[in-house]
PDB file of C-alpha atoms and ligand atoms in Angstrom:
ATOM      1  CA  MET L 160       0.553 -14.756  -6.558  1.00 95.00           C
ATOM      2  CA  ARG L 161      -0.713 -11.271  -7.545  1.00 98.00           C
ATOM      3  CA  ILE L 162      -2.061  -9.539  -4.503  1.00 98.00           C
ATOM      4  CA  VAL L 163      -3.729  -6.145  -3.984  1.00 98.00           C
ATOM      5  CA  PHE L 164      -3.876  -4.539  -0.531  1.00 98.00           C
ATOM      6  CA  LEU L 165      -6.788  -2.262   0.292  1.00 97.00           C
ATOM      7  CA  GLY L 166      -7.363  -0.378   3.524  1.00 96.00           C
ATOM      8  CA  PRO L 167      -7.381   3.131   4.935  1.00 96.00           C
ATOM      9  CA  PRO L 168      -4.240   5.170   5.620  1.00 96.00           C
ATOM     10  CA  GLY L 169      -2.479   3.676   8.624  1.00 94.00           C
ATOM     11  CA  ALA L 170      -4.129   0.249   8.382  1.00 96.00           C
ATOM     12  CA  GLY L 171      -0.663  -1.265   8.072  1.00 95.00           C
ATOM     13  CA  LYS L 172      -0.599  -1.931   4.311  1.00 96.00           C
ATOM     14  CA  GLY L 173       3.040  -0.912   3.896  1.00 95.00           C
ATOM     15  CA  THR L 174       4.200  -2.705   7.048  1.00 93.00           C
ATOM     16  CA  GLN L 175       2.462  -5.965   6.171  1.00 96.00           C
ATOM     17  CA  ALA L 176       3.175  -5.797   2.431  1.00 96.00           C
ATOM     18  CA  LYS L 177       6.930  -5.561   3.076  1.00 94.00           C
ATOM     19  CA  ILE L 178       6.884  -8.645   5.320  1.00 94.00           C
ATOM     20  CA  LEU L 179       4.571 -10.705   3.095  1.00 97.00           C
ATOM     21  CA  ALA L 180       6.536  -9.815  -0.057  1.00 97.00           C
ATOM     22  CA  LYS L 181       9.701 -11.096   1.610  1.00 95.00           C
ATOM     23  CA  GLU L 182       7.941 -14.315   2.706  1.00 96.00           C
ATOM     24  CA  LEU L 183       6.595 -14.940  -0.803  1.00 97.00           C
ATOM     25  CA  ASN L 184       9.696 -13.629  -2.586  1.00 97.00           C
ATOM     26  CA  ILE L 185       7.735 -11.252  -4.804  1.00 98.00           C
ATOM     27  CA  PRO L 186       8.125  -7.471  -5.273  1.00 98.00           C
ATOM     28  CA  HIS L 187       6.248  -4.975  -3.114  1.00 97.00           C
ATOM     29  CA  ILE L 188       4.925  -2.138  -5.263  1.00 98.00           C
ATOM     30  CA  SER L 189       3.740   0.870  -3.289  1.00 97.00           C
ATOM     31  CA  THR L 190       2.410   3.830  -5.278  1.00 97.00           C
ATOM     32  CA  GLY L 191       2.981   6.025  -2.190  1.00 96.00           C
ATOM     33  CA  ASP L 192       6.676   4.990  -2.037  1.00 95.00           C
ATOM     34  CA  LEU L 193       7.100   5.495  -5.803  1.00 96.00           C
ATOM     35  CA  LEU L 194       5.550   8.956  -5.535  1.00 96.00           C
ATOM     36  CA  ARG L 195       7.692   9.934  -2.523  1.00 94.00           C
ATOM     37  CA  GLN L 196      10.786   8.814  -4.434  1.00 93.00           C
ATOM     38  CA  ASN L 197       9.751  11.044  -7.361  1.00 95.00           C
ATOM     39  CA  VAL L 198       9.161  13.964  -4.978  1.00 95.00           C
ATOM     40  CA  SER L 199      12.565  13.536  -3.316  1.00 92.00           C
ATOM     41  CA  GLU L 200      14.279  13.320  -6.739  1.00 95.00           C
ATOM     42  CA  ASN L 201      12.292  16.379  -7.895  1.00 97.00           C
ATOM     43  CA  THR L 202      11.195  14.673 -11.140  1.00 96.00           C
ATOM     44  CA  ASP L 203       8.403  16.155 -13.302  1.00 96.00           C
ATOM     45  CA  LEU L 204       6.004  13.637 -11.791  1.00 96.00           C
ATOM     46  CA  GLY L 205       7.198  14.481  -8.273  1.00 96.00           C
ATOM     47  CA  LYS L 206       6.668  18.210  -8.907  1.00 97.00           C
ATOM     48  CA  GLN L 207       3.113  17.559 -10.119  1.00 97.00           C
ATOM     49  CA  ALA L 208       2.269  15.138  -7.283  1.00 97.00           C
ATOM     50  CA  LYS L 209       3.734  16.998  -4.289  1.00 96.00           C
ATOM     51  CA  ASP L 210       0.898  19.449  -3.597  1.00 96.00           C
ATOM     52  CA  PHE L 211      -1.809  16.782  -3.860  1.00 97.00           C
ATOM     53  CA  MET L 212       0.090  14.563  -1.414  1.00 96.00           C
ATOM     54  CA  ASN L 213       0.705  17.333   1.102  1.00 95.00           C
ATOM     55  CA  LYS L 214      -3.013  18.176   1.060  1.00 95.00           C
ATOM     56  CA  GLY L 215      -4.003  14.524   1.578  1.00 95.00           C
ATOM     57  CA  LEU L 216      -5.661  14.382  -1.866  1.00 97.00           C
ATOM     58  CA  LEU L 217      -5.322  11.721  -4.544  1.00 97.00           C
ATOM     59  CA  VAL L 218      -2.792  12.433  -7.279  1.00 98.00           C
ATOM     60  CA  PRO L 219      -4.646  12.498 -10.665  1.00 98.00           C
ATOM     61  CA  ASP L 220      -5.384   8.997 -11.989  1.00 97.00           C
ATOM     62  CA  GLU L 221      -3.590   9.531 -15.309  1.00 97.00           C
ATOM     63  CA  LEU L 222      -0.268  10.411 -13.632  1.00 97.00           C
ATOM     64  CA  ILE L 223      -0.460   7.292 -11.488  1.00 97.00           C
ATOM     65  CA  ARG L 224      -1.432   5.158 -14.486  1.00 97.00           C
ATOM     66  CA  GLN L 225       1.715   6.214 -16.372  1.00 95.00           C
ATOM     67  CA  MET L 226       3.891   5.548 -13.317  1.00 96.00           C
ATOM     68  CA  LEU L 227       2.374   2.106 -12.878  1.00 96.00           C
ATOM     69  CA  ILE L 228       2.746   1.132 -16.537  1.00 96.00           C
ATOM     70  CA  GLN L 229       6.477   1.903 -16.212  1.00 96.00           C
ATOM     71  CA  ARG L 230       6.721  -0.183 -13.041  1.00 97.00           C
ATOM     72  CA  PHE L 231       4.895  -3.129 -14.595  1.00 97.00           C
ATOM     73  CA  ALA L 232       7.326  -3.071 -17.529  1.00 96.00           C
ATOM     74  CA  LYS L 233      10.033  -4.408 -15.182  1.00 97.00           C
ATOM     75  CA  PRO L 234      10.586  -8.180 -15.415  1.00 96.00           C
ATOM     76  CA  ASP L 235      10.336  -8.881 -11.648  1.00 97.00           C
ATOM     77  CA  VAL L 236       6.502  -8.657 -11.740  1.00 97.00           C
ATOM     78  CA  LYS L 237       6.426 -11.929 -13.711  1.00 95.00           C
ATOM     79  CA  SER L 238       6.880 -13.806 -10.419  1.00 95.00           C
ATOM     80  CA  GLY L 239       3.889 -11.997  -8.871  1.00 97.00           C
ATOM     81  CA  PHE L 240       3.571  -8.835  -6.765  1.00 98.00           C
ATOM     82  CA  ILE L 241       1.905  -7.103  -3.853  1.00 98.00           C
ATOM     83  CA  LEU L 242       0.324  -3.827  -4.883  1.00 98.00           C
ATOM     84  CA  ASP L 243      -0.071  -1.423  -1.957  1.00 97.00           C
ATOM     85  CA  GLY L 244      -1.926   1.884  -2.367  1.00 96.00           C
ATOM     86  CA  TYR L 245      -3.341   1.145  -5.798  1.00 98.00           C
ATOM     87  CA  PRO L 246      -6.157   1.064  -6.810  1.00 98.00           C
ATOM     88  CA  ARG L 247      -7.847   3.771  -4.704  1.00 97.00           C
ATOM     89  CA  ASN L 248     -11.038   4.300  -6.700  1.00 96.00           C
ATOM     90  CA  LEU L 249     -13.153   2.430  -9.217  1.00 96.00           C
ATOM     91  CA  ASN L 250     -11.473   4.095 -12.190  1.00 97.00           C
ATOM     92  CA  GLN L 251      -8.043   2.928 -10.962  1.00 98.00           C
ATOM     93  CA  ALA L 252      -9.393  -0.611 -10.389  1.00 97.00           C
ATOM     94  CA  GLU L 253     -10.596  -0.734 -13.997  1.00 97.00           C
ATOM     95  CA  THR L 254      -7.265   0.683 -15.176  1.00 97.00           C
ATOM     96  CA  LEU L 255      -5.426  -2.021 -13.240  1.00 98.00           C
ATOM     97  CA  ASP L 256      -7.579  -4.746 -14.817  1.00 97.00           C
ATOM     98  CA  ASP L 257      -6.702  -3.291 -18.216  1.00 97.00           C
ATOM     99  CA  ILE L 258      -2.933  -3.013 -17.536  1.00 96.00           C
ATOM    100  CA  LEU L 259      -2.830  -6.583 -16.239  1.00 97.00           C
ATOM    101  CA  SER L 260      -4.926  -8.057 -19.037  1.00 97.00           C
ATOM    102  CA  ARG L 261      -2.532  -6.502 -21.600  1.00 96.00           C
ATOM    103  CA  LEU L 262       0.240  -8.369 -19.771  1.00 95.00           C
ATOM    104  CA  LYS L 263      -1.901 -11.547 -19.744  1.00 95.00           C
ATOM    105  CA  MET L 264      -2.184 -11.375 -15.971  1.00 96.00           C
ATOM    106  CA  ASP L 265      -4.985 -10.967 -13.451  1.00 96.00           C
ATOM    107  CA  THR L 266      -5.317 -10.108  -9.771  1.00 97.00           C
ATOM    108  CA  ASP L 267      -5.492 -13.313  -7.698  1.00 97.00           C
ATOM    109  CA  LEU L 268      -6.297 -12.000  -4.237  1.00 97.00           C
ATOM    110  CA  VAL L 269      -7.447  -8.694  -2.717  1.00 98.00           C
ATOM    111  CA  ILE L 270      -6.884  -8.229   1.020  1.00 98.00           C
ATOM    112  CA  ASP L 271      -8.878  -5.487   2.720  1.00 97.00           C
ATOM    113  CA  LEU L 272      -7.163  -4.473   5.975  1.00 97.00           C
ATOM    114  CA  LYS L 273      -9.784  -3.230   8.437  1.00 95.00           C
ATOM    115  CA  THR L 274      -9.102  -0.956  11.378  1.00 94.00           C
ATOM    116  CA  SER L 275     -10.770   1.811  13.383  1.00 91.00           C
ATOM    117  CA  GLU L 276     -10.192   5.574  13.105  1.00 88.00           C
ATOM    118  CA  SER L 277      -8.765   5.887  16.623  1.00 89.00           C
ATOM    119  CA  VAL L 278      -6.151   3.180  15.892  1.00 93.00           C
ATOM    120  CA  ILE L 279      -5.289   4.900  12.611  1.00 93.00           C
ATOM    121  CA  ILE L 280      -4.694   8.307  14.226  1.00 91.00           C
ATOM    122  CA  GLN L 281      -2.523   6.707  16.938  1.00 93.00           C
ATOM    123  CA  ARG L 282      -0.502   4.795  14.324  1.00 94.00           C
ATOM    124  CA  LEU L 283       0.043   7.629  11.871  1.00 94.00           C
ATOM    125  CA  SER L 284       0.878  10.288  14.441  1.00 93.00           C
ATOM    126  CA  GLY L 285       3.680   8.025  15.767  1.00 95.00           C
ATOM    127  CA  ARG L 286       4.936   6.594  12.469  1.00 95.00           C
ATOM    128  CA  LEU L 287       8.645   6.831  11.641  1.00 97.00           C
ATOM    129  CA  VAL L 288       9.966   5.900   8.194  1.00 95.00           C
ATOM    130  CA  CYS L 289      13.520   5.087   7.142  1.00 95.00           C
ATOM    131  CA  SER L 290      14.848   7.653   4.663  1.00 93.00           C
ATOM    132  CA  ARG L 291      17.115   5.006   3.106  1.00 92.00           C
ATOM    133  CA  CYS L 292      15.141   1.719   2.849  1.00 91.00           C
ATOM    134  CA  GLY L 293      11.557   2.880   3.564  1.00 89.00           C
ATOM    135  CA  TYR L 294      11.061   0.481   6.493  1.00 90.00           C
ATOM    136  CA  ASN L 295       8.296   1.569   8.930  1.00 92.00           C
ATOM    137  CA  PHE L 296       8.609   1.986  12.699  1.00 95.00           C
ATOM    138  CA  HIS L 297       6.394   3.504  15.372  1.00 95.00           C
ATOM    139  CA  LEU L 298       7.377   5.622  18.365  1.00 95.00           C
ATOM    140  CA  THR L 299       5.593   3.267  20.799  1.00 95.00           C
ATOM    141  CA  ASN L 300       4.113   0.289  18.848  1.00 92.00           C
ATOM    142  CA  MET L 301       7.344  -0.664  17.050  1.00 94.00           C
ATOM    143  CA  PRO L 302      10.158   1.553  18.310  1.00 96.00           C
ATOM    144  CA  PRO L 303      13.572   1.321  16.664  1.00 97.00           C
ATOM    145  CA  LYS L 304      16.381  -0.109  18.818  1.00 97.00           C
ATOM    146  CA  ARG L 305      18.398   3.131  18.452  1.00 97.00           C
ATOM    147  CA  GLU L 306      16.662   6.499  18.524  1.00 96.00           C
ATOM    148  CA  MET L 307      15.669   7.745  15.023  1.00 97.00           C
ATOM    149  CA  THR L 308      17.849   5.050  13.391  1.00 98.00           C
ATOM    150  CA  CYS L 309      16.627   2.191  11.169  1.00 97.00           C
ATOM    151  CA  ASP L 310      17.209  -1.302  12.636  1.00 97.00           C
ATOM    152  CA  ALA L 311      17.412  -2.774   9.125  1.00 93.00           C
ATOM    153  CA  CYS L 312      19.935  -0.470   7.380  1.00 96.00           C
ATOM    154  CA  GLY L 313      21.072   2.217   9.853  1.00 97.00           C
ATOM    155  CA  GLY L 314      19.341   4.982   7.830  1.00 97.00           C
ATOM    156  CA  LYS L 315      17.900   8.083   9.485  1.00 97.00           C
ATOM    157  CA  LEU L 316      14.200   7.923  10.426  1.00 97.00           C
ATOM    158  CA  TYR L 317      11.781  10.773   9.656  1.00 96.00           C
ATOM    159  CA  GLN L 318       8.083  11.625  10.064  1.00 95.00           C
ATOM    160  CA  ARG L 319       6.119  11.878   6.817  1.00 93.00           C
ATOM    161  CA  SER L 320       4.932  15.399   5.947  1.00 91.00           C
ATOM    162  CA  ASP L 321       1.368  14.099   5.395  1.00 93.00           C
ATOM    163  CA  ASP L 322       1.192  12.531   8.886  1.00 94.00           C
ATOM    164  CA  LYS L 323      -0.154  15.736  10.470  1.00 90.00           C
ATOM    165  CA  GLU L 324      -3.562  15.405  12.143  1.00 88.00           C
ATOM    166  CA  GLU L 325      -5.352  17.693   9.675  1.00 90.00           C
ATOM    167  CA  THR L 326      -3.909  15.882   6.622  1.00 93.00           C
ATOM    168  CA  ILE L 327      -4.619  12.462   8.166  1.00 93.00           C
ATOM    169  CA  LYS L 328      -8.295  13.455   8.527  1.00 92.00           C
ATOM    170  CA  LYS L 329      -8.396  14.584   4.882  1.00 94.00           C
ATOM    171  CA  ARG L 330      -6.805  11.295   3.723  1.00 95.00           C
ATOM    172  CA  LEU L 331      -9.362   9.324   5.740  1.00 95.00           C
ATOM    173  CA  ALA L 332     -12.232  11.349   4.232  1.00 95.00           C
ATOM    174  CA  VAL L 333     -10.876  10.689   0.717  1.00 95.00           C
ATOM    175  CA  TYR L 334     -10.636   6.967   1.494  1.00 95.00           C
ATOM    176  CA  ALA L 335     -14.210   6.884   2.851  1.00 94.00           C
ATOM    177  CA  ALA L 336     -15.527   8.658  -0.257  1.00 95.00           C
ATOM    178  CA  GLU L 337     -13.684   6.476  -2.775  1.00 95.00           C
ATOM    179  CA  SER L 338     -13.485   2.997  -1.272  1.00 94.00           C
ATOM    180  CA  ALA L 339     -17.088   1.719  -1.574  1.00 93.00           C
ATOM    181  CA  GLY L 340     -16.973   1.387  -5.386  1.00 94.00           C
ATOM    182  CA  LEU L 341     -13.581  -0.239  -5.158  1.00 95.00           C
ATOM    183  CA  ILE L 342     -14.676  -2.813  -2.617  1.00 95.00           C
ATOM    184  CA  LYS L 343     -17.789  -3.683  -4.619  1.00 96.00           C
ATOM    185  CA  HIS L 344     -15.656  -4.138  -7.759  1.00 97.00           C
ATOM    186  CA  TYR L 345     -13.596  -6.864  -6.060  1.00 97.00           C
ATOM    187  CA  GLN L 346     -16.553  -8.369  -4.184  1.00 97.00           C
ATOM    188  CA  ASP L 347     -18.304  -8.856  -7.531  1.00 97.00           C
ATOM    189  CA  LYS L 348     -15.193 -10.643  -8.808  1.00 96.00           C
ATOM    190  CA  ASN L 349     -15.116 -12.871  -5.696  1.00 94.00           C
ATOM    191  CA  LYS L 350     -11.573 -11.837  -4.883  1.00 95.00           C
ATOM    192  CA  LEU L 351     -12.031  -9.794  -1.721  1.00 97.00           C
ATOM    193  CA  TYR L 352     -11.016 -11.027   1.737  1.00 96.00           C
ATOM    194  CA  ALA L 353     -11.284  -8.777   4.812  1.00 96.00           C
ATOM    195  CA  LEU L 354      -8.794  -9.079   7.690  1.00 96.00           C
ATOM    196  CA  SER L 355      -8.588  -7.212  10.987  1.00 95.00           C
ATOM    197  CA  ALA L 356      -5.385  -5.172  11.020  1.00 94.00           C
ATOM    198  CA  ASP L 357      -5.709  -4.319  14.717  1.00 93.00           C
ATOM    199  CA  GLU L 358      -3.727  -7.327  15.903  1.00 92.00           C
ATOM    200  CA  ASP L 359       0.003  -7.789  16.282  1.00 93.00           C
ATOM    201  CA  PRO L 360       1.744  -7.691  12.852  1.00 92.00           C
ATOM    202  CA  LYS L 361       2.905 -11.316  13.310  1.00 94.00           C
ATOM    203  CA  VAL L 362      -0.698 -12.445  13.846  1.00 96.00           C
ATOM    204  CA  VAL L 363      -1.825 -10.468  10.785  1.00 96.00           C
ATOM    205  CA  LEU L 364       0.994 -12.062   8.734  1.00 96.00           C
ATOM    206  CA  LYS L 365      -0.048 -15.564   9.820  1.00 97.00           C
ATOM    207  CA  LYS L 366      -3.640 -14.907   8.729  1.00 97.00           C
ATOM    208  CA  MET L 367      -2.473 -13.475   5.410  1.00 97.00           C
ATOM    209  CA  LEU L 368      -0.328 -16.545   4.725  1.00 97.00           C
ATOM    210  CA  GLN L 369      -3.355 -18.757   5.410  1.00 96.00           C
ATOM    211  CA  LEU L 370      -5.384 -16.690   2.938  1.00 96.00           C
ATOM    212  CA  VAL L 371      -2.658 -16.960   0.302  1.00 96.00           C
ATOM    213  CA  GLU L 372      -2.518 -20.746   0.744  1.00 95.00           C
ATOM    214  CA  LYS L 373      -6.302 -21.056   0.522  1.00 94.00           C
ATOM    215  CA  ARG L 374      -6.401 -18.885  -2.593  1.00 92.00           C
ATOM    216  CA  ASN L 375      -3.540 -20.821  -4.182  1.00 91.00           C
ATOM    217  CA  ASP L 376      -5.458 -24.060  -3.632  1.00 91.00           C
ATOM    218  CA  SER L 377      -8.638 -22.639  -5.143  1.00 88.00           C
ATOM    219  CA  LEU L 378      -6.723 -21.370  -8.207  1.00 85.00           C
ATOM    220  CA  LYS L 379      -5.413 -24.910  -8.834  1.00 82.00           C
ATOM    221  CA  VAL L 380      -8.936 -26.366  -9.045  1.00 73.00           C
TER     222      VAL L 380
HETATM  223  P1  AP5 P 644       0.449   6.114   0.748  1.00 90.53           P
HETATM  224  O1  AP5 P 644       1.879   6.191   1.077  1.00 90.53           O
HETATM  225  O2  AP5 P 644      -0.061   4.924   0.019  1.00 90.53           O
HETATM  226  O3  AP5 P 644      -0.342   6.355   2.087  1.00 90.53           O
HETATM  227  P2  AP5 P 644      -1.713   5.747   2.662  1.00 90.53           P
HETATM  228  O4  AP5 P 644      -2.550   4.941   1.753  1.00 90.53           O
HETATM  229  O5  AP5 P 644      -2.350   6.925   3.261  1.00 90.53           O
HETATM  230  O6  AP5 P 644      -1.245   4.672   3.626  1.00 90.53           O
HETATM  231  P3  AP5 P 644      -0.126   4.817   4.666  1.00 90.53           P
HETATM  232  O7  AP5 P 644       1.202   4.591   4.025  1.00 90.53           O
HETATM  233  O8  AP5 P 644      -0.286   6.082   5.446  1.00 90.53           O
HETATM  234  O9  AP5 P 644      -0.537   3.661   5.673  1.00 90.53           O
HETATM  235  P4  AP5 P 644      -0.279   2.115   5.654  1.00 90.53           P
HETATM  236  O10 AP5 P 644      -1.601   1.423   5.595  1.00 90.53           O
HETATM  237  O11 AP5 P 644       0.740   1.722   4.634  1.00 90.53           O
HETATM  238  O12 AP5 P 644       0.289   1.954   7.141  1.00 90.53           O
HETATM  239  P5  AP5 P 644       1.757   1.595   7.645  1.00 90.53           P
HETATM  240  O13 AP5 P 644       2.086   0.188   7.315  1.00 90.53           O
HETATM  241  O14 AP5 P 644       2.728   2.659   7.240  1.00 90.53           O
HETATM  242  O15 AP5 P 644       0.004   7.387  -0.094  1.00 90.53           O
HETATM  243  C1  AP5 P 644       0.397   8.690   0.284  1.00 90.53           C
HETATM  244  C2  AP5 P 644      -0.206   9.704  -0.684  1.00 90.53           C
HETATM  245  O16 AP5 P 644       0.259   9.450  -2.025  1.00 90.53           O
HETATM  246  C3  AP5 P 644      -1.740   9.676  -0.816  1.00 90.53           C
HETATM  247  O17 AP5 P 644      -2.358  10.445   0.207  1.00 90.53           O
HETATM  248  C4  AP5 P 644      -1.927  10.283  -2.206  1.00 90.53           C
HETATM  249  O18 AP5 P 644      -1.750  11.669  -2.199  1.00 90.53           O
HETATM  250  C5  AP5 P 644      -0.773   9.678  -2.985  1.00 90.53           C
HETATM  251  N1  AP5 P 644      -1.116   8.386  -3.617  1.00 90.53           N
HETATM  252  C6  AP5 P 644      -0.593   7.158  -3.332  1.00 90.53           C
HETATM  253  N2  AP5 P 644      -1.152   6.216  -4.108  1.00 90.53           N
HETATM  254  C7  AP5 P 644      -2.043   6.864  -4.913  1.00 90.53           C
HETATM  255  C8  AP5 P 644      -2.958   6.432  -5.904  1.00 90.53           C
HETATM  256  N3  AP5 P 644      -3.089   5.139  -6.219  1.00 90.53           N
HETATM  257  N4  AP5 P 644      -3.727   7.356  -6.513  1.00 90.53           N
HETATM  258  C9  AP5 P 644      -3.627   8.663  -6.205  1.00 90.53           C
HETATM  259  N5  AP5 P 644      -2.795   9.145  -5.245  1.00 90.53           N
HETATM  260  C10 AP5 P 644      -2.015   8.252  -4.615  1.00 90.53           C
HETATM  261  O19 AP5 P 644       1.519   1.663   9.242  1.00 90.53           O
HETATM  262  C11 AP5 P 644       1.286   2.895   9.889  1.00 90.53           C
HETATM  263  C12 AP5 P 644       1.962   2.897  11.269  1.00 90.53           C
HETATM  264  O20 AP5 P 644       1.357   1.902  12.100  1.00 90.53           O
HETATM  265  C13 AP5 P 644       3.471   2.557  11.230  1.00 90.53           C
HETATM  266  O21 AP5 P 644       4.128   3.362  12.176  1.00 90.53           O
HETATM  267  C14 AP5 P 644       3.550   1.072  11.668  1.00 90.53           C
HETATM  268  O22 AP5 P 644       4.740   0.817  12.361  1.00 90.53           O
HETATM  269  C15 AP5 P 644       2.312   0.946  12.568  1.00 90.53           C
HETATM  270  N6  AP5 P 644       1.670  -0.352  12.453  1.00 90.53           N
HETATM  271  C16 AP5 P 644       1.377  -1.035  11.301  1.00 90.53           C
HETATM  272  N7  AP5 P 644       0.757  -2.202  11.566  1.00 90.53           N
HETATM  273  C17 AP5 P 644       0.655  -2.276  12.926  1.00 90.53           C
HETATM  274  C18 AP5 P 644       0.088  -3.240  13.806  1.00 90.53           C
HETATM  275  N8  AP5 P 644      -0.481  -4.374  13.350  1.00 90.53           N
HETATM  276  N9  AP5 P 644       0.126  -2.977  15.148  1.00 90.53           N
HETATM  277  C19 AP5 P 644       0.690  -1.836  15.616  1.00 90.53           C
HETATM  278  N10 AP5 P 644       1.246  -0.882  14.826  1.00 90.53           N
HETATM  279  C20 AP5 P 644       1.223  -1.089  13.485  1.00 90.53           C
END
């Protein structure tokens, strides 16, 4: 199954994508994670992307396109994937269609995670991320068992530099400006399913698995 996650910053895309990818045994591809890795390794791409990310702006489409083409060249995507954080505008959606069609693939399911601004601010201002495995925690919603230590791998937890209130507001404004065209693109293709992301992650997972099953059945017909 080839799945795209849409939704504003803090909707829970990364959290849910990691769990669903494990359930379905397919790779989780997050453009945000790939970019942060490039920034921490100080690659050319990381150097070019850093300022945009710290300001809450989108990194230029062409840079992301090149990064994605490299990721899709890896053989693990043959089994399917969950794409989290891409596309973010209509141009990126069209680019994705093009990349996939060259690989004789298509998107099967697009899940739009819906949540309110107040929930987003609460989630992002308390988010903790593992510096080693990238797993997400939250100071109050999903606290780690040991302070600032990842339950999964023992890595040190940190707060993302773009999780400051001012940058969160900028990221939300960018999402609001760019998402309408994106949503229409997938509505027109009959691939878009909206889900409330305000519930407990286990409840959200259950609903996503039901969607995947339903979509799998409809693809067989
Ligand atoms: P990216 O890393 O993709 O950030 P984002 O889209 O802003 O999304 P987030 O990662 O902030 O939120 P999320 O929805 O994944 O929420 P999470 O699961 O962590 O991108 C960062 C930057 O990179 C962009 O601003 C841009 O500059 C650049 N970039 C990336 N992709 C790009 C592209 N395609 N084009 C151009 N530029 C690009 O959850 C948040 C918190 O809530 C966590 O603490 C979690 O524990 C908690 N939580 C999650 N779900 C629940 C729940 N159900 N109940 C309670 N708490 C929950």
